[in-house]
């Protein structure tokens, strides 16, 4: 039967055209196309000799004016059909191991033939056979492997003809060519088209690298790696690579090419920079316009040279603007600050023209003139902070002689000064110096010459001292600072008593009998600071009371004893109170001060607990604010006592300022109220740029009595640990060291005031908009109660173990030295962008590790000098740890010479990222990419890895830095973290130790 008998061909032509359109859309290399061959197909049919039974036959039809050839068979009425149709030999392209066979065919509905239901089929089979040579007309069924049974989606009835399109894949081809064969087992089928093709990734230019057309991979090589070459004038550190998928798509370009210096990318090519523009390095950036004070070169410029009279300092980027020399400092004045000590304060205004630079420094030179003869002042003169490299427009000069004329010359410098002075004759340069002649008229500082015992009893000593003769012309009054202590004070607590006196005589009446005391006396300058030299002497109280015969003396003696006893009782009560409050923040090494009438308060922290009524301490140290001046806006945090709000404070006559408002939640006890307000009593005593500033308290107002508040300056960026976590990798070391410097300066101030913080940690540092860091959290009896890190110790207190020095954990020895240990941990937190110290180790593990002399390893990219300082802060012997003053100085030095931050401490990624240790032999300890990302806290990139087809740890281990960048990890900190972790994973051969000291 002819396949086409009784079928209308109209629909057929339409679908056919549609089918051609579809195939044209894909990028395919065609190996065989039945339609293109027309009637010259020459396919083999089998059995060769079928008698009167017809197998597959080539039928020609004219359709819409063009010839159409189909192979069809339609023996629906016959039993046991086995008709084969074999293509000609299809040569295979060597790389194409996977080919697509697209068939278009029509199958007639068996129901459209009468009486054939038993034998009629509606499917046929597709076979293939590989061969290295064309075997001609030899045909052996047994050599063919079945690929698929081909069934129509729609069968064709009497009225409409449906063309079906099916595509099958033949995988793993390896020989020179192959045949396809179609087996009919009793269907009425017409094969309209057979198209055999393989897919390729077309030649392309991606990221300025060109890649050749590449045959798509097959089942055994799903992604085919292809190397490319950079386009003209582009370069790349590593060979650019890309992957071709089985579907002929390019994915995951690796190793980007970048236009050479002087070139920029324009539409997949590199073009020279336009005249007046430049590009200094190979990068993906565009050429930049020449910056100010530079001149443009011709096209393709790598840099823009400075115009005459302008320079670049060695540290200036070659791509930056050029700057001129600074003009002279202005308005140089000298102020006498301390007549008694020969001190002058020189100050001036910055130069009018800074030459466009911010690194202006000043050098001060001193000349001493007698008559018309001037000479350099020499080394006797002291400058504070220094005579050269001053960043502030002031300097204090001391050790000056009286009645002499001094000429001070202040010179402005900038990074380009050395170049300007070489390049330009002096007459052409802007004058950069300012001079001032001044003289001092003062007398020498008072000097204590002798100290002598005037009288002694078993409980008192009377002393007097002499001042140097020249002091007699000193304007009155002179004041003296007398410090004394017991000589053999074996106790843990050394009590110094400091007295400020206005006479050169003292009677001390509260002393122990038969005891040696050390006395030191020093004259004070007019501003209260110690001047002149001091003298130290030892005097001893007598063993027994020697009463004189004189009755008056007896009465006097009794009075003295009574007073001494009263004082001892008071002192005892005072010390007992201190002991009771031993959890208070005052360190046992701190200096205590007597509350004697003679004393004037020195700048030392006063523990509010020494006040009988802590409310009085609040009154003394904090300003009362009327609640109507405060507006609460939004809750920003929660402390132990209640919510913390952001709000505004508008005091009459003052500008409105943003503030943080701490509140005490309702239902508190009186003790809680006092503890809450004690923070204000402490904070109110401090005044330093790096200590959170207390604006005031609300304690009194009737309506608000129940809602006391503490109002402090508002720190826009909140707690430092959170802030760094949110900005992981975003700050260079220089900036991080700047933050540490601020914290250290605040801590120096606190330790100078003998205040021990006890809970120094990044979470207790607040950061404002200018990235200034300020120490906060000055709770008192609540020490650490509100700190989630606080852990109960066996002695009942709460201690944040991983921030606390061993001696403070072991026997509560909280001192400024233990604060230094905590500062070291804060430094580590800062360099590690808010990472938790000791990661997920338990407190117990941390303590054990510290006792075994292990210390935290250097964070990633940590300057060596900074890590060395951390290790110093963590010295077991607290007396060897640096003091906050040393720390501030060192950090200051590092900041002044940023090159010192360039040497990076050894970093062991296996330790610092704390991969789980593994003894597994299969390389990576992670079962999946997402598990690995989770372990290094980079889960946010799971999708990026997935999309880029990096789904196994094996693929991860192959990744290079460029690959990580290409999948969309852009932040430098994250890039490093991932790269280092891969490095660490590769290096699994060595054991994963927890710490490296
Ligand atoms: P505290 O009770 O002092 O630990 O404060 C709880 C939280 O409130 C802190 O972690 C900060 O997030 C926030 N906070 C406290 N004081 C301030 C402030 N002065 N400026 C901004 N936020 C603050």
Short mmCIF file of C-alpha atoms and ligand atoms in Angstrom, two decimals, residues 636-646 659-662 679 692-693 712-719 721 763-764 766-767 776-778 782 786, ligand 1:
data_model
loop_
_atom_site.label_atom_id
_atom_site.label_comp_id
_atom_site.label_asym_id
_atom_site.label_seq_id
_atom_site.Cartn_x
_atom_site.Cartn_y
_atom_site.Cartn_z
CA UNK A 636 18.48 50.34 69.08
CA UNK A 637 19.52 47.77 71.61
CA UNK A 638 18.79 46.07 74.87
CA UNK A 639 20.99 46.14 77.93
CA UNK A 640 20.52 44.19 81.14
CA UNK A 641 18.56 46.99 82.72
CA UNK A 642 16.26 47.91 79.87
CA UNK A 643 16.02 49.18 76.36
CA UNK A 644 18.50 51.50 74.67
CA UNK A 645 16.97 54.17 72.43
CA UNK A 646 18.29 56.50 69.81
CA UNK A 659 22.01 60.73 71.79
CA UNK A 660 21.65 57.18 73.04
CA UNK A 661 19.23 56.84 75.93
CA UNK A 662 19.54 53.90 78.30
CA UNK A 679 27.47 53.54 85.20
CA UNK A 692 31.87 57.32 75.46
CA UNK A 693 30.69 60.74 76.65
CA UNK A 712 25.22 59.44 76.19
CA UNK A 713 26.57 60.62 72.87
CA UNK A 714 25.13 58.62 69.96
CA UNK A 715 27.45 56.27 68.09
CA UNK A 716 25.95 55.76 64.65
CA UNK A 717 27.71 52.53 63.79
CA UNK A 718 26.92 50.72 67.05
CA UNK A 719 29.08 47.99 68.57
CA UNK A 721 32.22 43.55 66.70
CA UNK A 763 31.29 44.28 71.73
CA UNK A 764 31.87 46.98 74.34
CA UNK A 766 31.15 51.72 70.02
CA UNK A 767 31.86 53.20 66.60
CA UNK A 776 31.92 51.95 76.73
CA UNK A 777 30.16 49.73 79.24
CA UNK A 778 31.12 50.94 82.66
CA UNK A 782 26.73 44.52 87.58
CA UNK A 786 24.74 41.82 81.54
P1 LIG B 1 24.80 48.25 76.52
O1 LIG B 1 23.74 48.01 77.51
O2 LIG B 1 25.68 49.41 76.83
O3 LIG B 1 25.61 47.01 76.22
O4 LIG B 1 24.05 48.62 75.13
C1 LIG B 1 23.29 47.69 74.40
C2 LIG B 1 23.37 48.01 72.92
O5 LIG B 1 22.82 49.29 72.65
C3 LIG B 1 24.81 48.10 72.38
O6 LIG B 1 25.31 46.86 71.98
C4 LIG B 1 24.65 49.04 71.20
O7 LIG B 1 24.21 48.32 70.07
C5 LIG B 1 23.56 49.97 71.66
N1 LIG B 1 24.14 51.20 72.22
C6 LIG B 1 24.45 51.44 73.51
N2 LIG B 1 24.97 52.67 73.64
C7 LIG B 1 24.98 53.24 72.42
C8 LIG B 1 25.41 54.51 71.91
N3 LIG B 1 25.92 55.44 72.70
N4 LIG B 1 25.27 54.73 70.58
C9 LIG B 1 24.75 53.78 69.78
N5 LIG B 1 24.35 52.58 70.20
C10 LIG B 1 24.45 52.29 71.51
#
